PDB file of C-alpha atoms in Angstrom:
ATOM      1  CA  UNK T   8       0.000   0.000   0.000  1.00 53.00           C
ATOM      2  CA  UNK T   9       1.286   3.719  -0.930  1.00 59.00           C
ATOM      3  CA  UNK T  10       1.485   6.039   2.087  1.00 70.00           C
ATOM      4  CA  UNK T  11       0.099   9.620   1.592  1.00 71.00           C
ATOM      5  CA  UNK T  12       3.580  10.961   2.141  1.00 70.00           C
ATOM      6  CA  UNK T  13       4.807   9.102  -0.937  1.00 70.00           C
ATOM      7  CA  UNK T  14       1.520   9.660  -2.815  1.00 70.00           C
ATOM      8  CA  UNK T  15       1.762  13.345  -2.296  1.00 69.00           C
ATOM      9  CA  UNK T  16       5.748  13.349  -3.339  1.00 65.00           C
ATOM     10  CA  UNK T  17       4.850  11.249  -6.509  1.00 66.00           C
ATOM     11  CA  UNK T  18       1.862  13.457  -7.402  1.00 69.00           C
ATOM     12  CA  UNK T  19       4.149  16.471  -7.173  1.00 66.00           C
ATOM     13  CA  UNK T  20       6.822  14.646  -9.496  1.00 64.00           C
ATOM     14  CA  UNK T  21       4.312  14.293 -11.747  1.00 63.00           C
ATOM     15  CA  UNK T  22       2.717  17.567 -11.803  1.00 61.00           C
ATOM     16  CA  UNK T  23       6.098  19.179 -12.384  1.00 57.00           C
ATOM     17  CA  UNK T  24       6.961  17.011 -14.961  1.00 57.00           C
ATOM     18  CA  UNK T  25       3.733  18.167 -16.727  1.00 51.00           C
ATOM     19  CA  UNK T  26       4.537  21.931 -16.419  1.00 50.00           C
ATOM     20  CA  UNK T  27       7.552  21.022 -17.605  1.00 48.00           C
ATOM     21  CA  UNK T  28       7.200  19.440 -20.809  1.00 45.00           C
ATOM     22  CA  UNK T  29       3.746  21.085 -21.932  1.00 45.00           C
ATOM     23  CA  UNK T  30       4.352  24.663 -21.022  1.00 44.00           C
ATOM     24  CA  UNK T  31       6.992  27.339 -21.783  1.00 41.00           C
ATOM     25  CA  UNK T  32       8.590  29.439 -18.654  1.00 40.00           C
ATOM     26  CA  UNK T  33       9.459  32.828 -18.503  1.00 38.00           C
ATOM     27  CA  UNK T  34      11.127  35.203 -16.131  1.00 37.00           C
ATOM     28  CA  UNK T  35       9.677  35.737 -12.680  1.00 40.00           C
ATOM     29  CA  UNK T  36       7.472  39.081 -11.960  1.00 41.00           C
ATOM     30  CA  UNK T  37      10.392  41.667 -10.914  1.00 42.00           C
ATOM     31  CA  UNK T  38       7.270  43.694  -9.343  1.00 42.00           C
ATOM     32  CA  UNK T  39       7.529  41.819  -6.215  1.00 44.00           C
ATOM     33  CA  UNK T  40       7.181  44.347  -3.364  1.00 47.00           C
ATOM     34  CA  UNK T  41       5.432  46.988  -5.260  1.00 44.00           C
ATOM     35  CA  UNK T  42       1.983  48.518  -4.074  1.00 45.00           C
ATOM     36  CA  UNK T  43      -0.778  46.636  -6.478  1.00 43.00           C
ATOM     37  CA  UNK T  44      -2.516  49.318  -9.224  1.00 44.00           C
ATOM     38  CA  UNK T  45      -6.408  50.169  -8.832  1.00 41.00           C
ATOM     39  CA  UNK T  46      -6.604  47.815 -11.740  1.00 41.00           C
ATOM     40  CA  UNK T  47      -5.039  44.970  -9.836  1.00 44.00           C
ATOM     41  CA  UNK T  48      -7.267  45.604  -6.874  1.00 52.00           C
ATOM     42  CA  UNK T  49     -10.730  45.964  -8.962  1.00 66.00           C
ATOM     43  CA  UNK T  50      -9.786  43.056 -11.053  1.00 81.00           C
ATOM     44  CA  UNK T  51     -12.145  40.184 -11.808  1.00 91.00           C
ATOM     45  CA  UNK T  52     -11.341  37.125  -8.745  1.00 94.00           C
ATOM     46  CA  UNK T  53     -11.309  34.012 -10.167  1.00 93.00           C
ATOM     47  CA  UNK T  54     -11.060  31.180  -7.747  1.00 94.00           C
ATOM     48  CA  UNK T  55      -9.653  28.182  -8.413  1.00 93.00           C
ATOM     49  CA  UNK T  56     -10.343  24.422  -6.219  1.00 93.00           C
ATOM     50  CA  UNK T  57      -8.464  21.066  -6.914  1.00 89.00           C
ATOM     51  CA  UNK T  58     -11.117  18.658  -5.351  1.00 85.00           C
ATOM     52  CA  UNK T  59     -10.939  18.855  -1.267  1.00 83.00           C
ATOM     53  CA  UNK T  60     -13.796  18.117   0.754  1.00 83.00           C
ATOM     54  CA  UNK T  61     -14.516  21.833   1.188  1.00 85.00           C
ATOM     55  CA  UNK T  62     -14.016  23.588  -2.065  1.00 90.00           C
ATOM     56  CA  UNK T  63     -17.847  24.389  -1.847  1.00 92.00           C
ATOM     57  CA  UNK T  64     -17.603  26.428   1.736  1.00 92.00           C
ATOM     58  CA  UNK T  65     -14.427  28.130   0.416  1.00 92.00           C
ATOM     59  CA  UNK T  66     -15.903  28.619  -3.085  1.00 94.00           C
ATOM     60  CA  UNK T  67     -18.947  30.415  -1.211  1.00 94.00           C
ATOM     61  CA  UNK T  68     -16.647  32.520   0.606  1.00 93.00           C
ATOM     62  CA  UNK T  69     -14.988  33.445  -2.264  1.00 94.00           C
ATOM     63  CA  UNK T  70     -18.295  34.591  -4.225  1.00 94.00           C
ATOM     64  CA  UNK T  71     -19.979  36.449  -0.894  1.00 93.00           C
ATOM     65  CA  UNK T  72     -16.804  38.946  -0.587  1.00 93.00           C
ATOM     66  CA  UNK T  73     -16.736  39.816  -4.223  1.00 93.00           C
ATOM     67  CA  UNK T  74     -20.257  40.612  -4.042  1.00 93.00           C
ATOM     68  CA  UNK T  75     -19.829  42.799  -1.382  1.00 92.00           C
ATOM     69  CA  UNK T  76     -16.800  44.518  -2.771  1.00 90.00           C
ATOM     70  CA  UNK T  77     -18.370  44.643  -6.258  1.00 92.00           C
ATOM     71  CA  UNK T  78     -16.308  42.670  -7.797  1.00 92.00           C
ATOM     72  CA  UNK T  79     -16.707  40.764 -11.077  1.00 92.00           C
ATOM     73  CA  UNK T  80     -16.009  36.539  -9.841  1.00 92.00           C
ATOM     74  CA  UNK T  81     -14.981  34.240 -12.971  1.00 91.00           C
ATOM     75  CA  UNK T  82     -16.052  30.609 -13.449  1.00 92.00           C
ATOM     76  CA  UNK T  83     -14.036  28.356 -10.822  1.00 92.00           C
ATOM     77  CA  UNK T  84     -11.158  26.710 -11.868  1.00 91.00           C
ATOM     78  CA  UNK T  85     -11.684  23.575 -10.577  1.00 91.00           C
ATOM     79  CA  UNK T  86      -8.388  21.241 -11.187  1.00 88.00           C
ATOM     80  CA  UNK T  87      -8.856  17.640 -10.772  1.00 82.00           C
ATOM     81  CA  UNK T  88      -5.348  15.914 -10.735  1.00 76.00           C
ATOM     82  CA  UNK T  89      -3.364  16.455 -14.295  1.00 72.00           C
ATOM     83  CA  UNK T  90      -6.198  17.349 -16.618  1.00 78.00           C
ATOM     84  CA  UNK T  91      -4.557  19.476 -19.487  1.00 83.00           C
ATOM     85  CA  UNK T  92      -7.989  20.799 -20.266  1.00 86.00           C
ATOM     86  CA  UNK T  93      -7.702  22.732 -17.335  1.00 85.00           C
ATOM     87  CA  UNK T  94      -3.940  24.059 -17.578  1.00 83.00           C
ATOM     88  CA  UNK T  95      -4.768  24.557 -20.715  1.00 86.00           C
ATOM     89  CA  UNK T  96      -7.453  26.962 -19.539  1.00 87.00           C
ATOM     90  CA  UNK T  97      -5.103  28.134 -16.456  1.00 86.00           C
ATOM     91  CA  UNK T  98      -2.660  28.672 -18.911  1.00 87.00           C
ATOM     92  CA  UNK T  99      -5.037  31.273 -21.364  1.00 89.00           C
ATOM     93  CA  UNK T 100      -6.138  32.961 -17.805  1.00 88.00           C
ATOM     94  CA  UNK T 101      -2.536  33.950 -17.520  1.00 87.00           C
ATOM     95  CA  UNK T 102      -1.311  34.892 -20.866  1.00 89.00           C
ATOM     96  CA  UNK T 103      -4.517  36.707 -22.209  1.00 89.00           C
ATOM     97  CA  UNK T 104      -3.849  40.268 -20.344  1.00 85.00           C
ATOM     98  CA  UNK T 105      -6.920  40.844 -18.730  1.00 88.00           C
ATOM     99  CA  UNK T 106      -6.314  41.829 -14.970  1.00 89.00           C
ATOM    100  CA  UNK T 107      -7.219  39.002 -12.871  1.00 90.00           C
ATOM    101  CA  UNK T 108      -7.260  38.140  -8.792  1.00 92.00           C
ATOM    102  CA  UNK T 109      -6.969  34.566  -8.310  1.00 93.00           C
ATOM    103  CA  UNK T 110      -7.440  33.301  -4.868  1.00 94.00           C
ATOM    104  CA  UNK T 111      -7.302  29.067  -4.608  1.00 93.00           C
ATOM    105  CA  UNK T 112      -7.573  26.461  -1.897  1.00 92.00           C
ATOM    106  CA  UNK T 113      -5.496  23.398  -3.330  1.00 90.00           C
ATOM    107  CA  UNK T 114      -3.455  20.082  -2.407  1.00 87.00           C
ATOM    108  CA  UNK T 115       0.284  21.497  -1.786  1.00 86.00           C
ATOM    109  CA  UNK T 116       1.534  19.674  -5.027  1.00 86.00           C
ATOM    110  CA  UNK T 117      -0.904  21.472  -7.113  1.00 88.00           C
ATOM    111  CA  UNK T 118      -0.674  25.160  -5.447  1.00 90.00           C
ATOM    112  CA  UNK T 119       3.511  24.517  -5.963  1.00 90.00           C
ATOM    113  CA  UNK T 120       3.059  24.065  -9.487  1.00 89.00           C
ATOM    114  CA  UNK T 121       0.070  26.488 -10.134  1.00 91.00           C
ATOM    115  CA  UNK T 122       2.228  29.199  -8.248  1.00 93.00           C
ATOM    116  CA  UNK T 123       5.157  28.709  -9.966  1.00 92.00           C
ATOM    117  CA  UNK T 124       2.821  29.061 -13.408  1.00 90.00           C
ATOM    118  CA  UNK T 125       1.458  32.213 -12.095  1.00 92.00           C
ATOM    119  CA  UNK T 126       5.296  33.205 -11.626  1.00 92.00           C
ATOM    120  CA  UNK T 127       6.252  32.450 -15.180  1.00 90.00           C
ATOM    121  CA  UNK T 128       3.721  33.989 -16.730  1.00 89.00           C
ATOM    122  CA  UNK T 129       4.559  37.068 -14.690  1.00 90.00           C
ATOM    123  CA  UNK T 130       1.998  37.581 -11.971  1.00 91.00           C
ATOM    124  CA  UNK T 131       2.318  38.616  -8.667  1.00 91.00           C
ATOM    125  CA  UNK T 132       2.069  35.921  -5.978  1.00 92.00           C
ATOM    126  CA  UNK T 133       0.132  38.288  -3.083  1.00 92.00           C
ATOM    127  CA  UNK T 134       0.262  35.700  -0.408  1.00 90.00           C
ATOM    128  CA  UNK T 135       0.202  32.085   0.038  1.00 91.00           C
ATOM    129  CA  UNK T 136      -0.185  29.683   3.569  1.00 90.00           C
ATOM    130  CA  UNK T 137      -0.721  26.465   4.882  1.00 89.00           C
ATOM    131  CA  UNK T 138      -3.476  25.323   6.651  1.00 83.00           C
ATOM    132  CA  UNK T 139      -4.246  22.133   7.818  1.00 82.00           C
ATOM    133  CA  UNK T 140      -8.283  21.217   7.968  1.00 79.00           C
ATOM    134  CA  UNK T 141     -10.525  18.619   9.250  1.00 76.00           C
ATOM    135  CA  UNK T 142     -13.444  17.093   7.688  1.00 70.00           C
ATOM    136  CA  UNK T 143     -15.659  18.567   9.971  1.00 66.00           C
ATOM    137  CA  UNK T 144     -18.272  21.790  10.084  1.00 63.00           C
ATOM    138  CA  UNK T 145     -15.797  23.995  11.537  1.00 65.00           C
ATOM    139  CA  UNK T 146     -13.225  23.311   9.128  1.00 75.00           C
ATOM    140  CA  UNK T 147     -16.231  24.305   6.215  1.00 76.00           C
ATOM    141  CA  UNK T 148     -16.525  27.271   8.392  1.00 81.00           C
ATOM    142  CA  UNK T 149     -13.104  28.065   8.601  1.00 82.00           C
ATOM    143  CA  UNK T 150     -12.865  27.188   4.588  1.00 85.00           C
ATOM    144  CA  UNK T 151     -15.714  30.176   3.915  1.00 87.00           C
ATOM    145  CA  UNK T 152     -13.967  32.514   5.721  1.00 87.00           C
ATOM    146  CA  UNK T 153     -11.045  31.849   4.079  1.00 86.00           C
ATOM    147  CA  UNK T 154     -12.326  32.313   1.044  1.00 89.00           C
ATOM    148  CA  UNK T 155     -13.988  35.662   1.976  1.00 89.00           C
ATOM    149  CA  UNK T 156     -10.556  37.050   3.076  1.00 87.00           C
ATOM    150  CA  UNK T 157      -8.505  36.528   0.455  1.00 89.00           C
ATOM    151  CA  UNK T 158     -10.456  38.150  -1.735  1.00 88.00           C
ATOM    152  CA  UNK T 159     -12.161  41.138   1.014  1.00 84.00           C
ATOM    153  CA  UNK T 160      -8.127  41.943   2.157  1.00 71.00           C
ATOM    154  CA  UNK T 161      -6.271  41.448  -0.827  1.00 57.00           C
ATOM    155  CA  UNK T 162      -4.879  38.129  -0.057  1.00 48.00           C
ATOM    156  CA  UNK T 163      -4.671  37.883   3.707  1.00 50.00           C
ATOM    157  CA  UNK T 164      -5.767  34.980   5.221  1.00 49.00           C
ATOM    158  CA  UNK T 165      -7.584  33.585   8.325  1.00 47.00           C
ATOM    159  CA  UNK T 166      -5.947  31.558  10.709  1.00 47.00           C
ATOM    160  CA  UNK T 167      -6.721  28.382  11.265  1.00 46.00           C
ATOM    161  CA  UNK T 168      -7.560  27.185  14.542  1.00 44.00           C
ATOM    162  CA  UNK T 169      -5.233  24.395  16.493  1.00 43.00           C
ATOM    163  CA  UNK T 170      -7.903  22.219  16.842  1.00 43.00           C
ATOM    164  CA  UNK T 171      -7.560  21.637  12.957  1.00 48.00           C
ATOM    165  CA  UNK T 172      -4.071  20.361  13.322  1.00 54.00           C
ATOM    166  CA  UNK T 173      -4.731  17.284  12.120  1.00 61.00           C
ATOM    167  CA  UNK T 174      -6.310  17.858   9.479  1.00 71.00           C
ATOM    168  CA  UNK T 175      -5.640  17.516   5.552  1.00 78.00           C
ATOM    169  CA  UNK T 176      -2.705  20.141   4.360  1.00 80.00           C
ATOM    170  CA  UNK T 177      -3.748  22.816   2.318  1.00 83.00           C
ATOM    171  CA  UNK T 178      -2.415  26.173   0.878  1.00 86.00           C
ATOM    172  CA  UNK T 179      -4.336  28.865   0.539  1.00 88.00           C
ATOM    173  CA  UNK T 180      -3.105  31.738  -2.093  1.00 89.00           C
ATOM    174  CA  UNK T 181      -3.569  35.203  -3.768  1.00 91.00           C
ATOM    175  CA  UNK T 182      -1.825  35.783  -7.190  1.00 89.00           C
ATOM    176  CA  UNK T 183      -2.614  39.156  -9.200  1.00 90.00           C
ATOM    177  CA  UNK T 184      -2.039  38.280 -12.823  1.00 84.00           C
TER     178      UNK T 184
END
């Protein structure tokens, strides 16, 4: 039987060696540091969910703080393993120069490699952290909110409570593109 630890190290082989053979790199974003533009703020949020047991609570989080800020939310991204329909559309998203917010909830193999596309397409990586959450209510609570702070502060997120410690490992992130 494979053990998560070597499951998650063999899915992150594997989504790197995707990147790496189906996509083209460029430089990183040299903008690191500077303030964001009022177009980088008001930009459409599109969130993006790679199949955890609360992608709904976070994804509901997500749309309830761009209502309130009058924002414009994008379809979900929702990435399911190595599908290249969906780096594929990941891929567009980045390269098609519309402003864009996009605030995710994934598995840490797939937020390393969707960061590091986000970085080689030259966006801005806001914020990214760990979290580790249950599969109970308060983790789908915790999810929502989440969701609605990323977006609501620009890429700040909640903490997590220790009593979800021992939970599944996620990363949360903000990338302006």
């Amino acid at each position: 039987a494979m053990s998560i630890d070597r499951r998650l190290v063999l899915k992150g082989l594997a989504a790197v060696g995707f990147a790496m053979t189906s996509l083209r790199f460029a430089h990183a974003d040299d903008s690191v540091g500077l303030p964001l533009t009022a177009s980088q703020t008001q930009a459409a949020v599109t969130p993006l969910v790679t199949g955890s047991a609360h992608d709904s609570e976070f994804l509901a989080g997500v749309q309830a703080a761009a209502k309130a800020q009058g924002l414009v939310q994008n379809e979900a991204i929702q990435l399911r393993g190595l599908d290249a329909a969906v780096f594929s559309r990941l891929r567009h998203m980045l390269q098609d120069g519309k402003p864009a917010t996009l605030v995710g909830l994934a598995d840490d193999a797939s937020a390393t490699l969707i960061l590091d596309l986000v970085r080689s397409a030259g966006g801005r990586v806001i914020s990214t952290e760990h979290h580790r959450l249950a599969s109970d209510l308060s983790a789908g609570q915790s999810a929502q909110a989440l969701g609605s702070s990323l977006v609501l502060q620009s890429g700040a997120a909640t903490v997590v409570s220790a009593s979800q410690a021992a939970g599944t490992a996620h990363v949360s992130f903000c990338c302006i593109i």
